Short mmCIF file of C-alpha atoms in Angstrom, two decimals:
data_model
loop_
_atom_site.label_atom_id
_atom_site.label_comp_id
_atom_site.label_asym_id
_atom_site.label_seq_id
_atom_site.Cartn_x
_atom_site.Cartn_y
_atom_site.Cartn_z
CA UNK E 1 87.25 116.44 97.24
CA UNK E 2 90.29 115.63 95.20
CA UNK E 3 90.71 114.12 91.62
CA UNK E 4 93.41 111.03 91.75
CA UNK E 5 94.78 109.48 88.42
CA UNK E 6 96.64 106.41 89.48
CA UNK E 7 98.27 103.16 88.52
CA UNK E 8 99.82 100.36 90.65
CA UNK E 9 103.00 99.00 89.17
CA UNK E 10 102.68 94.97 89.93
CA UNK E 11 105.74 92.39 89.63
CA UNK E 12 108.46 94.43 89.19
CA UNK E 13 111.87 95.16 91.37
CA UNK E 14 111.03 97.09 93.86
CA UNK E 15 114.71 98.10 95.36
CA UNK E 16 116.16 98.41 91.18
CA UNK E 17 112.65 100.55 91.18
CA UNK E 18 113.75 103.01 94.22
CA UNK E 19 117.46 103.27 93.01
CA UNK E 20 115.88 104.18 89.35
CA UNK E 21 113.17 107.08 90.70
CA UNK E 22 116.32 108.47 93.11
CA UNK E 23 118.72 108.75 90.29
CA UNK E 24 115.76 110.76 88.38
CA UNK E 25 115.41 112.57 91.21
CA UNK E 26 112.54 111.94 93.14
CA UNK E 27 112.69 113.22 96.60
CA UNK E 28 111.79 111.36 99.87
CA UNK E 29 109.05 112.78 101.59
CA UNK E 30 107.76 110.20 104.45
CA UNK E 31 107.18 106.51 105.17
CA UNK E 32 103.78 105.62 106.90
CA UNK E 33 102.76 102.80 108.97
CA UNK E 34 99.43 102.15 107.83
CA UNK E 35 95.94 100.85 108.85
CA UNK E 36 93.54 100.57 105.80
CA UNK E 37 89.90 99.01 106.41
CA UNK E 38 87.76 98.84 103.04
CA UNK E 39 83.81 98.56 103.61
CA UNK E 40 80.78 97.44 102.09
CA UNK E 41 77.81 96.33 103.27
CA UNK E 42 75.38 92.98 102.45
CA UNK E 43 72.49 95.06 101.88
CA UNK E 44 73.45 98.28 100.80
CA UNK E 45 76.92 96.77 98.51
CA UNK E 46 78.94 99.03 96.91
CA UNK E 47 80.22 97.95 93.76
CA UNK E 48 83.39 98.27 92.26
CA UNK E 49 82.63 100.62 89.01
CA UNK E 50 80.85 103.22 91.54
CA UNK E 51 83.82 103.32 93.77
CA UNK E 52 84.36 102.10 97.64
CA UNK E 53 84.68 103.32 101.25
CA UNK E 54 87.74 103.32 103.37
CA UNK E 55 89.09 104.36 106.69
CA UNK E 56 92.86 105.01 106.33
CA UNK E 57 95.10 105.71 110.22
CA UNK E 58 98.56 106.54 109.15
CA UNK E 59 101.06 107.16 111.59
CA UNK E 60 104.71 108.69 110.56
CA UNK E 61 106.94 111.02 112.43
CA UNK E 62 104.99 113.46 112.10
CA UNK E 63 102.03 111.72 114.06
CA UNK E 64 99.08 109.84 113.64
CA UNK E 65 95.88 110.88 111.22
CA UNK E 66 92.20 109.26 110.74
CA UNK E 67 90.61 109.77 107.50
CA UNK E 68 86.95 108.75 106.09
CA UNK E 69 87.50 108.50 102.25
CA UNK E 70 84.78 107.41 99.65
CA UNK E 71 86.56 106.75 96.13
CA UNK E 72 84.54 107.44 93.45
CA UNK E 73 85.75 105.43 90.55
CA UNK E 74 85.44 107.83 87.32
CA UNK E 75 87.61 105.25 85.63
CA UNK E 76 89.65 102.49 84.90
CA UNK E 77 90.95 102.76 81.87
CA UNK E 78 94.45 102.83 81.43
CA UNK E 79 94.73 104.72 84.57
CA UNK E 80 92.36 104.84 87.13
CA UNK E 81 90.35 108.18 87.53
CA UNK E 82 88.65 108.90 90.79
CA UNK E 83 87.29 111.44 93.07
CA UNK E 84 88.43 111.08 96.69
CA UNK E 85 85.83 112.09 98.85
CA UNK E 86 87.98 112.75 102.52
CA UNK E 87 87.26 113.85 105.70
CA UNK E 88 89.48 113.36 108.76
CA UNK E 89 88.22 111.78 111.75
CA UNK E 90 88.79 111.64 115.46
CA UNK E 91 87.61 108.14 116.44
CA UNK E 92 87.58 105.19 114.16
CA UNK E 93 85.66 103.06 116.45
CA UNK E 94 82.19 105.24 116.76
CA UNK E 95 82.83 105.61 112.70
CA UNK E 96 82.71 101.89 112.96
CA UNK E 97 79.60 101.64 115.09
CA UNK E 98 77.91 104.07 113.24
CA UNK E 99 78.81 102.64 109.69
CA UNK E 100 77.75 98.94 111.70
CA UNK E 101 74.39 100.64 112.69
CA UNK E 102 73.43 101.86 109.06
CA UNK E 103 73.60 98.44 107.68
CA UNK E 104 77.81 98.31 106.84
CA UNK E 105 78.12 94.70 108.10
CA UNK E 106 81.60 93.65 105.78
CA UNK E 107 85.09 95.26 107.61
CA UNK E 108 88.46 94.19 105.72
CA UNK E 109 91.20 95.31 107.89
CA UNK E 110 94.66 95.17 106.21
CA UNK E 111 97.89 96.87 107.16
CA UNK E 112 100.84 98.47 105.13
CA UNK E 113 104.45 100.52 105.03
CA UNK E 114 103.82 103.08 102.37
CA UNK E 115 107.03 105.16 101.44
CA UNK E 116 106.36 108.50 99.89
CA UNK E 117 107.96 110.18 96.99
CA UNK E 118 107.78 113.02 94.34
CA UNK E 119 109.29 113.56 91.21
CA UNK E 120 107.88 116.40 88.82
CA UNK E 121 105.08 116.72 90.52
CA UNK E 122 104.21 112.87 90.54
CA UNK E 123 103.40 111.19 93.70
CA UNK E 124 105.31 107.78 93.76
CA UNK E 125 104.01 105.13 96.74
CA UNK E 126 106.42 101.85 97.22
CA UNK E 127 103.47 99.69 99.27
CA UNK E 128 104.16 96.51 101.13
CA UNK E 129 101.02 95.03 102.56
CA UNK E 130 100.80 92.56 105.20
CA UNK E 131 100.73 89.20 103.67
CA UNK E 132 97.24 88.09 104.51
CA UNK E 133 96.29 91.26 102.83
CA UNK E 134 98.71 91.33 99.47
CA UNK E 135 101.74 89.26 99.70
CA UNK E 136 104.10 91.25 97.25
CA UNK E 137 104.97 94.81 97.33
CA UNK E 138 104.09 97.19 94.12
CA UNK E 139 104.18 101.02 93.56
CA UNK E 140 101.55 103.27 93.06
CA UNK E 141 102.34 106.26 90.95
CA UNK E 142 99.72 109.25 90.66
CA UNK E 143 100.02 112.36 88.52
CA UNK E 144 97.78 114.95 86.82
CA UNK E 145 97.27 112.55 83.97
CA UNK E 146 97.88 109.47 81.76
CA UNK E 147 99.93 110.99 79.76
CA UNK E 148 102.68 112.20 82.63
CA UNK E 149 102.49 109.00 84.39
CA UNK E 150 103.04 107.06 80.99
CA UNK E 151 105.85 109.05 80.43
CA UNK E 152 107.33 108.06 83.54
CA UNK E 153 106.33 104.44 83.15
CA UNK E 154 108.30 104.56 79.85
CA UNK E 155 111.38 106.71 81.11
CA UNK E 156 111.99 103.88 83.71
CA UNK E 157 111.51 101.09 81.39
CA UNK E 158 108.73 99.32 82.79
CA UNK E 159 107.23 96.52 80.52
CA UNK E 160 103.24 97.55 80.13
CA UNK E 161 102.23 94.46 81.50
CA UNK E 162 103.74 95.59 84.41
CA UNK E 163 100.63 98.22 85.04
CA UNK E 164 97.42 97.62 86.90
CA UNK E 165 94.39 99.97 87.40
CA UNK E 166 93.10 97.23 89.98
CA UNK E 167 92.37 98.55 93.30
CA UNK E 168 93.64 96.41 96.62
CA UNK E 169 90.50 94.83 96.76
CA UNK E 170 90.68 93.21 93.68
CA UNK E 171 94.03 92.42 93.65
CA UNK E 172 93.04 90.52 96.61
CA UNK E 173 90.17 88.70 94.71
CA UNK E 174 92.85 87.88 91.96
CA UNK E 175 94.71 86.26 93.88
CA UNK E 176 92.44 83.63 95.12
CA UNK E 177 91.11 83.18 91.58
CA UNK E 178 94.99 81.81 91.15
CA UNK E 179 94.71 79.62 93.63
#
């Protein structure tokens, strides 16, 4: 179990936002080839403001993990607050079946580069979905708390508008409300 305070950074220049966290410092720790499926289920739904379940595979140099994560949304204001309930797991396809066989009957399977930084003890994320899934790429910065990842927010000069506590899934949602 581990406490995540979080915002995605939406809109803004990604490469003029790399150059920025390098020149502050922020060191490169990996980049991850991602596969991200979100759940929910007809009859049992999850809803947004208690949190959602995910099954993350990342593979980087180092190799390839499987985690079973349930986000438990404390929060969403100004940051987003949650409790990440993880486990890793050895085969995603008899998680799948089993999830299938309890009544989990709605699979959204999306995949993403993630690059990896830290700087002061922030974690800093540059995400680029697949397009189907999200078609622009944003940053995700998480820190012990509002105030730190404010500060950074500010440091860099990032307009306020600029920060979302959305999660992927509704970012997805916004965007067909758009169109």
């Amino acid at each position: 179990m581990e406490r995540e305070i979080e915002v995605k950074l939406l809109d803004i220049d990604i490469e003029n936002f790399e150059e920025k966290i390098k020149a502050l410092g922020a060191e490169f720790v990996r980049e991850e080839e991602q596969t991200n499926i979100t759940i929910n289920s007809t009859a049992h739904k999850i809803y947004k403001k208690d949190g959602y379940l995910r099954i993350r595979i990342a593979k980087s140099e180092e190799g390839e993990k499987k985690y079973f994560t349930f986000k438990e949304n404390i929060s969403n204001v100004k940051v987003r607050d949650n409790i990440e309930h993880t486990t890793e797991v050895s085969n995603v396809e008899d998680l799948i079946n089993i999830l299938k066989c309890l009544g989990y009957d709605k699979f959204h399977k999306g995949f993403k580069n993630r690059k990896k930084y830290t700087l002061n003890g922030l974690i800093i994320d540059i995400d680029t979905w697949d397009k189907k899934t999200y078609p622009k790429p944003y940053v995700e910065i998480e820190a012990p708390s509002m105030e730190e990842i404010y500060s950074l927010v500010d440091k860099l000069g990032i307009n306020r508008e600029s920060v979302s506590t959305m999660s992927i899934d509704e970012l997805r949602k916004s965007l067909k409300k758009i169109v």
